C-alpha positions as a Python dict, from the first residue, in 0.01 Angstrom:
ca = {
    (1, 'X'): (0, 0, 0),
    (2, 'X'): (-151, -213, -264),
    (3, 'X'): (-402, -38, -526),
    (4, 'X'): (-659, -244, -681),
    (5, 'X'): (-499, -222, -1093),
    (6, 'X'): (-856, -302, -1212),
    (7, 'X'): (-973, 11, -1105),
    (8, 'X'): (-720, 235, -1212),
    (9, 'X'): (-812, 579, -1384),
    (10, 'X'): (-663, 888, -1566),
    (11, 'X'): (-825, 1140, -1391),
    (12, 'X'): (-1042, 1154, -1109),
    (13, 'X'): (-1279, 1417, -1030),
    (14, 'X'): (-1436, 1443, -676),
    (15, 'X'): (-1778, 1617, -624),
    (16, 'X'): (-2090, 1604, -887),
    (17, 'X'): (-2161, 1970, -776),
    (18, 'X'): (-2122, 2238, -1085),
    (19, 'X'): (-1744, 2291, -1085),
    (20, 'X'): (-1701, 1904, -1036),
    (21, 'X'): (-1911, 1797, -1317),
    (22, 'X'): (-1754, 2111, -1503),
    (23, 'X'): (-1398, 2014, -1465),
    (24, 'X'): (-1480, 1643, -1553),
    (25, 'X'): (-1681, 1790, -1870),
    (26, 'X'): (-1377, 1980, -1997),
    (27, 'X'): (-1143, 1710, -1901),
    (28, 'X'): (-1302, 1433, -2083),
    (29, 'X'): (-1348, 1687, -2407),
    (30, 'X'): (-1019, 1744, -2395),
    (31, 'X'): (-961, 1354, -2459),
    (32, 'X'): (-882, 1288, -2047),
    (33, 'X'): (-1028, 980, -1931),
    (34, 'X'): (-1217, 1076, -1669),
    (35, 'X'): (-1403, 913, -1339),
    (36, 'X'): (-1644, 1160, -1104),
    (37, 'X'): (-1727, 1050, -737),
    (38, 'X'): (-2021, 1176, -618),
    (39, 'X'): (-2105, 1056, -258),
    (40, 'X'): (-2457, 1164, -286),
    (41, 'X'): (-2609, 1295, -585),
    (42, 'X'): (-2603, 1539, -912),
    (43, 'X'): (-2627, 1892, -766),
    (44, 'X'): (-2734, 1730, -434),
    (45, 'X'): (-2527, 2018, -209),
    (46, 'X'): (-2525, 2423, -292),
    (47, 'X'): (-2514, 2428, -678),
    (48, 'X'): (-2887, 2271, -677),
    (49, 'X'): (-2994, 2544, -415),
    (50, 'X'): (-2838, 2800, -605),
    (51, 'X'): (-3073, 3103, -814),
    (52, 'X'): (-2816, 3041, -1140),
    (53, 'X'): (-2739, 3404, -1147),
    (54, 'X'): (-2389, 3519, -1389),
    (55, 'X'): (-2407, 3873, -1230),
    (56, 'X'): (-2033, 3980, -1203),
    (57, 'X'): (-2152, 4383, -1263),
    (58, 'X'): (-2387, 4313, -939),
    (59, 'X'): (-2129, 4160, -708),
    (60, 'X'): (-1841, 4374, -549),
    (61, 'X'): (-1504, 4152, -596),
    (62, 'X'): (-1237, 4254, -322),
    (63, 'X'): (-1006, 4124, -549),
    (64, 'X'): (-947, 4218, -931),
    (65, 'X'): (-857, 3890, -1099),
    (66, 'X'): (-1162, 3731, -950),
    (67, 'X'): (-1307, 3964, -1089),
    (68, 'X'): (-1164, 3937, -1447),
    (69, 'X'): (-1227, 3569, -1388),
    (70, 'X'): (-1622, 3638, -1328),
    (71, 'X'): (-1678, 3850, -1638),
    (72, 'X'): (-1494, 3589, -1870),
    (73, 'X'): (-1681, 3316, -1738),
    (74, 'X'): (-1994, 3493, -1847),
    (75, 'X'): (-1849, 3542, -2140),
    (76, 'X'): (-1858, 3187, -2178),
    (77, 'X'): (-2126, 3081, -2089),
    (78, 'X'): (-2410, 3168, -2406),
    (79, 'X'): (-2182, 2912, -2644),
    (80, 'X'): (-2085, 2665, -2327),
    (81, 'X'): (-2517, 2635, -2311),
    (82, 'X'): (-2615, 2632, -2632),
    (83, 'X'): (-2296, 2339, -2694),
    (84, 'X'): (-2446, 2135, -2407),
    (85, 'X'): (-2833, 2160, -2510),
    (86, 'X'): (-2723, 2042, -2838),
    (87, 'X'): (-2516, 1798, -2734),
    (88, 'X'): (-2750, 1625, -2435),
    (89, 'X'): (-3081, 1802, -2489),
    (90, 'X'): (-3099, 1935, -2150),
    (91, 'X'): (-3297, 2289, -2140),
    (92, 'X'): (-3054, 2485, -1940),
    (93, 'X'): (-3315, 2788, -1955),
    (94, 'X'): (-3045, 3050, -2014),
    (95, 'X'): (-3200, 3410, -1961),
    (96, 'X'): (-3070, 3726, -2197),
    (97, 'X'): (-3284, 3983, -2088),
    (98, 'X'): (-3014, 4139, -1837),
    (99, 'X'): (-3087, 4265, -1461),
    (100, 'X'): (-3277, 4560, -1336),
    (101, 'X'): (-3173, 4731, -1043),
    (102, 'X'): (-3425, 4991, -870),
    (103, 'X'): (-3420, 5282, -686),
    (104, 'X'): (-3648, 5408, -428),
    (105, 'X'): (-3570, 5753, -402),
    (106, 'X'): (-3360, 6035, -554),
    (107, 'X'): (-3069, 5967, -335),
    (108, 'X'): (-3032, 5618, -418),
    (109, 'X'): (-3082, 5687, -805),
    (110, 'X'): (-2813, 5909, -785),
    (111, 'X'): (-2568, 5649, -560),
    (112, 'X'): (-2662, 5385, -851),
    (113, 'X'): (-2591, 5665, -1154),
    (114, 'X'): (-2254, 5729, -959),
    (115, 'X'): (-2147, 5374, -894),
    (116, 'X'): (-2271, 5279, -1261),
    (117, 'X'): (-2003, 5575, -1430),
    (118, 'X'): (-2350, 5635, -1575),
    (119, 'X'): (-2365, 6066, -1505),
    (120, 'X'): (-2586, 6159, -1775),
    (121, 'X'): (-2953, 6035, -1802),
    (122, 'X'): (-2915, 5884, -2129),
    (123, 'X'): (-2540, 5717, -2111),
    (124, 'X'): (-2467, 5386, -2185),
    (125, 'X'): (-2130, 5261, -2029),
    (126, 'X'): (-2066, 4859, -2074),
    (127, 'X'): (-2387, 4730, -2150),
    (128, 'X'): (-2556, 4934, -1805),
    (129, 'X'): (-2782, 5267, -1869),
    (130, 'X'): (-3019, 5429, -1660),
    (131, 'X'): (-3411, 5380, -1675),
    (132, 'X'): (-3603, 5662, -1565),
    (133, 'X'): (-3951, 5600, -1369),
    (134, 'X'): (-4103, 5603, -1737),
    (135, 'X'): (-3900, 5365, -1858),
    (136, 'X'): (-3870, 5171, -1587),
    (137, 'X'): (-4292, 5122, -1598),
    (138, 'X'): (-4278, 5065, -1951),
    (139, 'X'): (-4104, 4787, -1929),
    (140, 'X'): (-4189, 4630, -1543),
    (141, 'X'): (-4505, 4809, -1493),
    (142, 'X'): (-4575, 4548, -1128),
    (143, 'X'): (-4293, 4783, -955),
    (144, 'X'): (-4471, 5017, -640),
    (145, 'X'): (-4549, 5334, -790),
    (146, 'X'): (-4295, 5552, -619),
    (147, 'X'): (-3961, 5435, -748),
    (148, 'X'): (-3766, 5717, -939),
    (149, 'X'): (-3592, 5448, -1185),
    (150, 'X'): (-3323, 5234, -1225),
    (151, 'X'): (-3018, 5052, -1372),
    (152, 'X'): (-3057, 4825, -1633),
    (153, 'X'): (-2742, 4642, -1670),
    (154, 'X'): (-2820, 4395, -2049),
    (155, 'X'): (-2496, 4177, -2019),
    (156, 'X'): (-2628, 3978, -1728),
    (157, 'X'): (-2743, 3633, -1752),
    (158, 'X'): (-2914, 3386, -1550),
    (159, 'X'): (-3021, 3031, -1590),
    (160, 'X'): (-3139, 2682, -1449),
    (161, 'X'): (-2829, 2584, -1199),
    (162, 'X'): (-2955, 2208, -1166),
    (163, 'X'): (-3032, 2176, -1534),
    (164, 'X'): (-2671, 2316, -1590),
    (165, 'X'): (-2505, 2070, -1375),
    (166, 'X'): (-2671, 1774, -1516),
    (167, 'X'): (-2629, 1897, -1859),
    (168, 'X'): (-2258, 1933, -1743),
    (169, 'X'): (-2230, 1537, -1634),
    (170, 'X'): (-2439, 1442, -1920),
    (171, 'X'): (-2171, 1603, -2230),
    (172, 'X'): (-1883, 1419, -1946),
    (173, 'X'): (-2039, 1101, -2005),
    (174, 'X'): (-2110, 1174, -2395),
    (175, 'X'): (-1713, 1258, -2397),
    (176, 'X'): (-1661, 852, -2224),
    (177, 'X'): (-1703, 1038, -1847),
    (178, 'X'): (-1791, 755, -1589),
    (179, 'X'): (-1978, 856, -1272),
    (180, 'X'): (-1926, 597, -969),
    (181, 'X'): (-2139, 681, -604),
    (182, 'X'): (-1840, 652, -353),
    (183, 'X'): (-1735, 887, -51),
    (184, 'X'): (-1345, 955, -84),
    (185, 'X'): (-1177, 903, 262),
    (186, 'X'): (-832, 1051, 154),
    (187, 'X'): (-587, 1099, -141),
    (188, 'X'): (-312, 809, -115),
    (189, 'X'): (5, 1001, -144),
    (190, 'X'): (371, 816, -169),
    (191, 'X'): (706, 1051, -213),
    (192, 'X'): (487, 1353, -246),
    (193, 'X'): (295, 1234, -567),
    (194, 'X'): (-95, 1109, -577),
    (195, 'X'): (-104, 765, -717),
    (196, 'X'): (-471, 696, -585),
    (197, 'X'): (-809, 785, -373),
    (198, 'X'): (-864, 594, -55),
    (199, 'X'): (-1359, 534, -75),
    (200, 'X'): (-1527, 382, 108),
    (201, 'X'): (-1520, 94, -182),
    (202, 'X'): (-1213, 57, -176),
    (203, 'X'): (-891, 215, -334),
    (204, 'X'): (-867, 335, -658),
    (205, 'X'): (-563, 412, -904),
    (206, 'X'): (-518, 742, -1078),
    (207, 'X'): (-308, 998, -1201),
    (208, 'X'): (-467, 1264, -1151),
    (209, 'X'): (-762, 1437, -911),
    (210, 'X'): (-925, 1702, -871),
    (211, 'X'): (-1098, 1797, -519),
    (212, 'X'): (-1441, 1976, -566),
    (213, 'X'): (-1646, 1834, -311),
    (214, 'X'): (-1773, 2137, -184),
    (215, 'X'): (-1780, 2191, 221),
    (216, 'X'): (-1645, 1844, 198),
    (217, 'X'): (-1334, 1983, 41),
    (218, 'X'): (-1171, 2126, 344),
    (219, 'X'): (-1083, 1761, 528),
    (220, 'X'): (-916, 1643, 173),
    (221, 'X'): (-717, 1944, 150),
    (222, 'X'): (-623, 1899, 498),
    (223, 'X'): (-520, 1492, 451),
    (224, 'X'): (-296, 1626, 187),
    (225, 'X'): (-92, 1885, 390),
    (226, 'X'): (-332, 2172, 348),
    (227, 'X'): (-463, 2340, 664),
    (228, 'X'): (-794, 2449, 457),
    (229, 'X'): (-1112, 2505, 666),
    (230, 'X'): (-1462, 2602, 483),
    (231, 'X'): (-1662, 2856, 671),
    (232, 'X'): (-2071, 2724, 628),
    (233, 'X'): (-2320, 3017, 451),
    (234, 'X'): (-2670, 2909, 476),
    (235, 'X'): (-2867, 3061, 210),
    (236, 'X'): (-3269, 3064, 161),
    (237, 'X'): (-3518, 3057, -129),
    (238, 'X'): (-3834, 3095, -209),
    (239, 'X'): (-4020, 3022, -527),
    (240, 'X'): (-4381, 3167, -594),
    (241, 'X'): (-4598, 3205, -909),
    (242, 'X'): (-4842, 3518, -908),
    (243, 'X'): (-5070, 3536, -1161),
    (244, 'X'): (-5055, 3861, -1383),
    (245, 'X'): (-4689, 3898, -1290),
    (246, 'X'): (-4483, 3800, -1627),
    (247, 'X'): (-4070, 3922, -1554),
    (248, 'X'): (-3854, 3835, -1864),
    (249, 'X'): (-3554, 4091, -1643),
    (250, 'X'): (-3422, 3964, -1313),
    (251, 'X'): (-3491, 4214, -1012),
    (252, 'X'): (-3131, 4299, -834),
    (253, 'X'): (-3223, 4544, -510),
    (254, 'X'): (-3052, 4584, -267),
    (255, 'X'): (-3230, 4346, -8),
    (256, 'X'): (-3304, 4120, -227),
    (257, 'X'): (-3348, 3956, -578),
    (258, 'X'): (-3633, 3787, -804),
    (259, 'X'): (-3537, 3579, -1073),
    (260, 'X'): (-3773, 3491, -1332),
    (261, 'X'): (-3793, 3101, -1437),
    (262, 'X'): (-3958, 2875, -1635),
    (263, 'X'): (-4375, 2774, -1607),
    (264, 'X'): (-4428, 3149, -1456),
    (265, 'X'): (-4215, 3152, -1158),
    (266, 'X'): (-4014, 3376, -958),
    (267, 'X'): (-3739, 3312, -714),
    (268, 'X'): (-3677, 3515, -423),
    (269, 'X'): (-3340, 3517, -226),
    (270, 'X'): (-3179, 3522, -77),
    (271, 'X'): (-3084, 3455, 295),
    (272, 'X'): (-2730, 3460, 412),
    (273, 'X'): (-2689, 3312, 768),
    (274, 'X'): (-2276, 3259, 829),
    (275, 'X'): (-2216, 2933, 1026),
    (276, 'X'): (-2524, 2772, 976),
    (277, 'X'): (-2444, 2400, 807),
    (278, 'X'): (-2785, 2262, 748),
    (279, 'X'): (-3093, 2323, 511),
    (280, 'X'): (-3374, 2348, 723),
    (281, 'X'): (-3603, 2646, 540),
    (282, 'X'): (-3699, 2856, 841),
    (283, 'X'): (-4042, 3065, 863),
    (284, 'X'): (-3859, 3349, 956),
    (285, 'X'): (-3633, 3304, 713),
    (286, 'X'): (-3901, 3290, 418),
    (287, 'X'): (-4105, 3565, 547),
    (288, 'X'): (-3860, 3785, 524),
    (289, 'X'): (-3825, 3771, 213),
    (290, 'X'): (-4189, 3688, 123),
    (291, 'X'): (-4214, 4076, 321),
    (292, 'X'): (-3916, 4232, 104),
    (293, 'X'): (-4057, 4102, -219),
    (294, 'X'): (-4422, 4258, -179),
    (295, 'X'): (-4246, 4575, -72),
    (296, 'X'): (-4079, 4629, -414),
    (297, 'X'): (-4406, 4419, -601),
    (298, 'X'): (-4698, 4444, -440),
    (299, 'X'): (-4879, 4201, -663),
    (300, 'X'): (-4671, 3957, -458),
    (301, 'X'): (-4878, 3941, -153),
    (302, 'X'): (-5134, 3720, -355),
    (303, 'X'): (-4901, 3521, -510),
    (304, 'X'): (-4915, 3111, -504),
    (305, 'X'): (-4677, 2954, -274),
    (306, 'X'): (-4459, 2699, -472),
    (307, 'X'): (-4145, 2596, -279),
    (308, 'X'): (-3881, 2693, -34),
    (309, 'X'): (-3524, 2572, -2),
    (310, 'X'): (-3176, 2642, 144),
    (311, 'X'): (-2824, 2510, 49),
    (312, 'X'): (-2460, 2598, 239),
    (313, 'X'): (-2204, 2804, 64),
    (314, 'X'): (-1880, 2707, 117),
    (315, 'X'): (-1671, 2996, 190),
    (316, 'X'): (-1281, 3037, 279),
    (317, 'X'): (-1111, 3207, 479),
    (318, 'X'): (-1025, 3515, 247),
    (319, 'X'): (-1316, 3455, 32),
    (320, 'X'): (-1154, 3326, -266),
    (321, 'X'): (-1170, 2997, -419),
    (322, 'X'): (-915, 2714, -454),
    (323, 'X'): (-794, 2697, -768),
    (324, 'X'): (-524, 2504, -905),
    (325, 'X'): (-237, 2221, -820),
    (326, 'X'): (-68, 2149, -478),
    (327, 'X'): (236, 2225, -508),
    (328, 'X'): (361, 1901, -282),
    (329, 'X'): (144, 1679, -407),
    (330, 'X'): (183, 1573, -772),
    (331, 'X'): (-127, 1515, -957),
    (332, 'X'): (-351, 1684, -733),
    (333, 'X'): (-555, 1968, -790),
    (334, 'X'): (-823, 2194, -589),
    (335, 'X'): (-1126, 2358, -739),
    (336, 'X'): (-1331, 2447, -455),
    (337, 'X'): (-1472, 2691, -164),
    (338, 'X'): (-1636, 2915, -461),
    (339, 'X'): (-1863, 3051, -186),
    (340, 'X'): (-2166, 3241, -341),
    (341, 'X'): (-2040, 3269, -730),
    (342, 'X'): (-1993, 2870, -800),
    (343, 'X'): (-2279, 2879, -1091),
    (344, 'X'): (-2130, 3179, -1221),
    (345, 'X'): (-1721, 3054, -1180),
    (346, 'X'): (-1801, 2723, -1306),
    (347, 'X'): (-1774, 2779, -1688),
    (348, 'X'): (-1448, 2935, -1623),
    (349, 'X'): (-1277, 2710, -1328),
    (350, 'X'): (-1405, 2378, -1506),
    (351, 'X'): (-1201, 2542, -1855),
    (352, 'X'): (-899, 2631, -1622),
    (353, 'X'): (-860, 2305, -1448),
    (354, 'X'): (-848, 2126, -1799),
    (355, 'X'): (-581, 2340, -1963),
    (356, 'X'): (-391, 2314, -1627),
    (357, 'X'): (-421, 1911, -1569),
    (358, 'X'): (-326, 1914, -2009),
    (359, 'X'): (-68, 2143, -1993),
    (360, 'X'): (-253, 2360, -2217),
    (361, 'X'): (-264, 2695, -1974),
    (362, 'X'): (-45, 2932, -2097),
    (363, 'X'): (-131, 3239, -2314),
    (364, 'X'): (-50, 3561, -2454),
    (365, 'X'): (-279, 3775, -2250),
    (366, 'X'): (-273, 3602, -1907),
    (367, 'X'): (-397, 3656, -1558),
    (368, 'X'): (-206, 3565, -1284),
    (369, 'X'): (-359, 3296, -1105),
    (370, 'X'): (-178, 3299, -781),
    (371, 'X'): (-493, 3475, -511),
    (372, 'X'): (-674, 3095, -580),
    (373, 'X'): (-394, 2841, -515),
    (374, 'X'): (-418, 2665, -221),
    (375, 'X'): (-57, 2680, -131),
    (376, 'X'): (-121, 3036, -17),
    (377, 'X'): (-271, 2869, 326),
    (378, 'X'): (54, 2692, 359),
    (379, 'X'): (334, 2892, 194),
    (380, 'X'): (286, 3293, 198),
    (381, 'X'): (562, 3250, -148),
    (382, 'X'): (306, 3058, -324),
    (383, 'X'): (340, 3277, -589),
    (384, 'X'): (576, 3195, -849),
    (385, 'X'): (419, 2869, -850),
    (386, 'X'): (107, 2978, -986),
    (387, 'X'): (-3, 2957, -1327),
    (388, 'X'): (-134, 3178, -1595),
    (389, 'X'): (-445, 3166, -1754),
    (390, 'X'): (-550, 3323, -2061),
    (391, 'X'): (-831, 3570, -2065),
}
């Protein structure tokens, strides 16, 4: 098969979603030379319908490196967003002022106390303590007058998931990124190593790619030997701006959560409807949460309309993402099927991919990196061809 030589690349990264723009961002400051293909456009698919929460304390990680993974992406992020807005100007509207999670009655304070390791009413354990009703008033006085209190946790962050990804794609292309609109049909593949990308446009030379298309992601994994299949999670959001309602802290229940943005708004979410693959914005769907929202805010039931979306969440099979090389296929790599936590992986999956694909990965305190490769829906003895990753 002949490859066109004028079009012939170092690394090729497919998907302008966060973790595509992310890996090609970290690739191209590592000194890679770097193409992204993007059949649509920047943030087009679930990363600019996502709420941009970094909220590992809030989520509950069946597995422990993913975990570990989580918190040090957040860990990254405050200097990954200050290095972009210096370096592209992009306001990425990164938000400090940590997450507030309320309870409606005694019983549930105490289930949030237990769960937080927090057992006496002034402890502080990792950055989470406990805000009686007082407190709690003090410093969110637009919360319905019966809650008894509730956890503030001050390490997490939220911020502008669009604004991210573009900021991500901009510092690529400030590093000598190029961004090309084409729709990859398969990786070209002779005696089990990559040498190119079969678009629509045409084929195209390269060393090295990296598969991040999102729901997309499953049918390239699949032309290259992997049997991957991306389960659809629809996910709704509304946006509303009530005057005389100012949140600096984003609002974690447990139905639902507002998340304080820029020009005075507040987004509600979210939705999660399993097998649903489009992004039609349903009323049921937004008056449920509309309802929920008033119930913890009352202020809300006023409050100006702004906009409603959904995205799809690509999830896998056992929930965890794709992340690293196939094993019998030289040159290519997987960074995908993040499901719900893509905004807050990305930091961390984009830094992983770079020091894999640049041999750079190893490191004295490591985490094993096997739960993400993709060879574990092949090969159940994936494992000592994983790679470790220092954390």
């Amino acid at each position: 098969m002949e490859i066109n030589s004028g079009r012939t690349y170092e690394c090729i990264v497919i998907g302008a979603g966060v973790i595509g723009c992310s890996a090609a961002y970290h690739l191209a400051k590592s000194g890679r030379k770097v193409l992204l293909l993007e059949q649509s456009t920047t943030a087009s698919g679930a990363s600019g319908a996502a709420a941009g929460m970094l909220a590992p304390d809030h989520e509950h990680f069946a597995n422990e490196t993913l975990k570990r993974l989580a918190l040090r992406s957040r860990e990254l992020y405050p200097s990954l967003v200050r290095e972009l807005e210096e370096l592209t100007g992009t306001p990425i509207g990164l938000n400090c002022s940590g997450f507030v999670t309320p309870a409606l009655n005694a019983e549930s304070a105490d289930k949030l106390r237990e769960e937080a390791g927090l057992f006496l009413p002034d402890s502080l354990q990792n950055g989470t303590e406990w805000w009686d009703s007082v407190r709690l008033r003090k410093e969110i006085p637009y919360f319905r007058n019966d809650i008894s209190g509730a956890i503030y946790r001050r390490n997490e962050l939220q911020l502008l998931p669009r604004e991210l990804t573009r900021a991500l794609l901009k510092g690529a292309m400030h590093y000598g990124a190029r961004i090309r609109q084409e729709t990859v049909i398969k990786p070209v593949i002779v005696s089990g190593r990559l040498v190119g990308l079969e678009t629509d446009q045409g084929l195209l030379a390269c060393e090295q790619a990296v598969i991040a298309s999102g729901m997309q992601s499953g049918e390239l994994l699949r032309a290259a030997g992997i049997e991957a299949s991306f389960e659809p999670v629809k996910g709704e959001i509304v946006a509303v701006r009530a005057a005389g309602i100012e949140l600096r802290h984003t609002v974690y229940a447990h139905d639902l959560y507002l998340v304080p943005k820029p020009k005075r708004e507040l987004w509600i979410g979210a939705t999660s409807l399993p097998g649903e693959n489009d992004t039609r914005v349903s009323v049921e769907g937004v008056r449920s949460l509309l309802n929920r929202a008033a119930a913890w805010f009352p202020g809300l039931e006023k409050a100006e309309l702004v906009s409603a979306w959904a995205g799809v969440r690509p999830k896998t099979a056992d929930g965890l993402p794709y992340i690293g090389p196939l094993s019998q296929v030289e040159g290519l790599f997987a960074a995908a099927g993040h499901y719900r936590n893509g905004i807050l992986l990305a930091a961390v999956t984009g830094d992983i991919v770079s020091r894999w694909i640049t041999g750079a990965l190893e490191g004295k305190l490591a985490c094993d990196l096997a739960p993400f490769s993709p060879d574990r829906v092949r090969n159940p003895s994936f494992a000592e061809q994983a790679g470790q990753y220092s954390v």
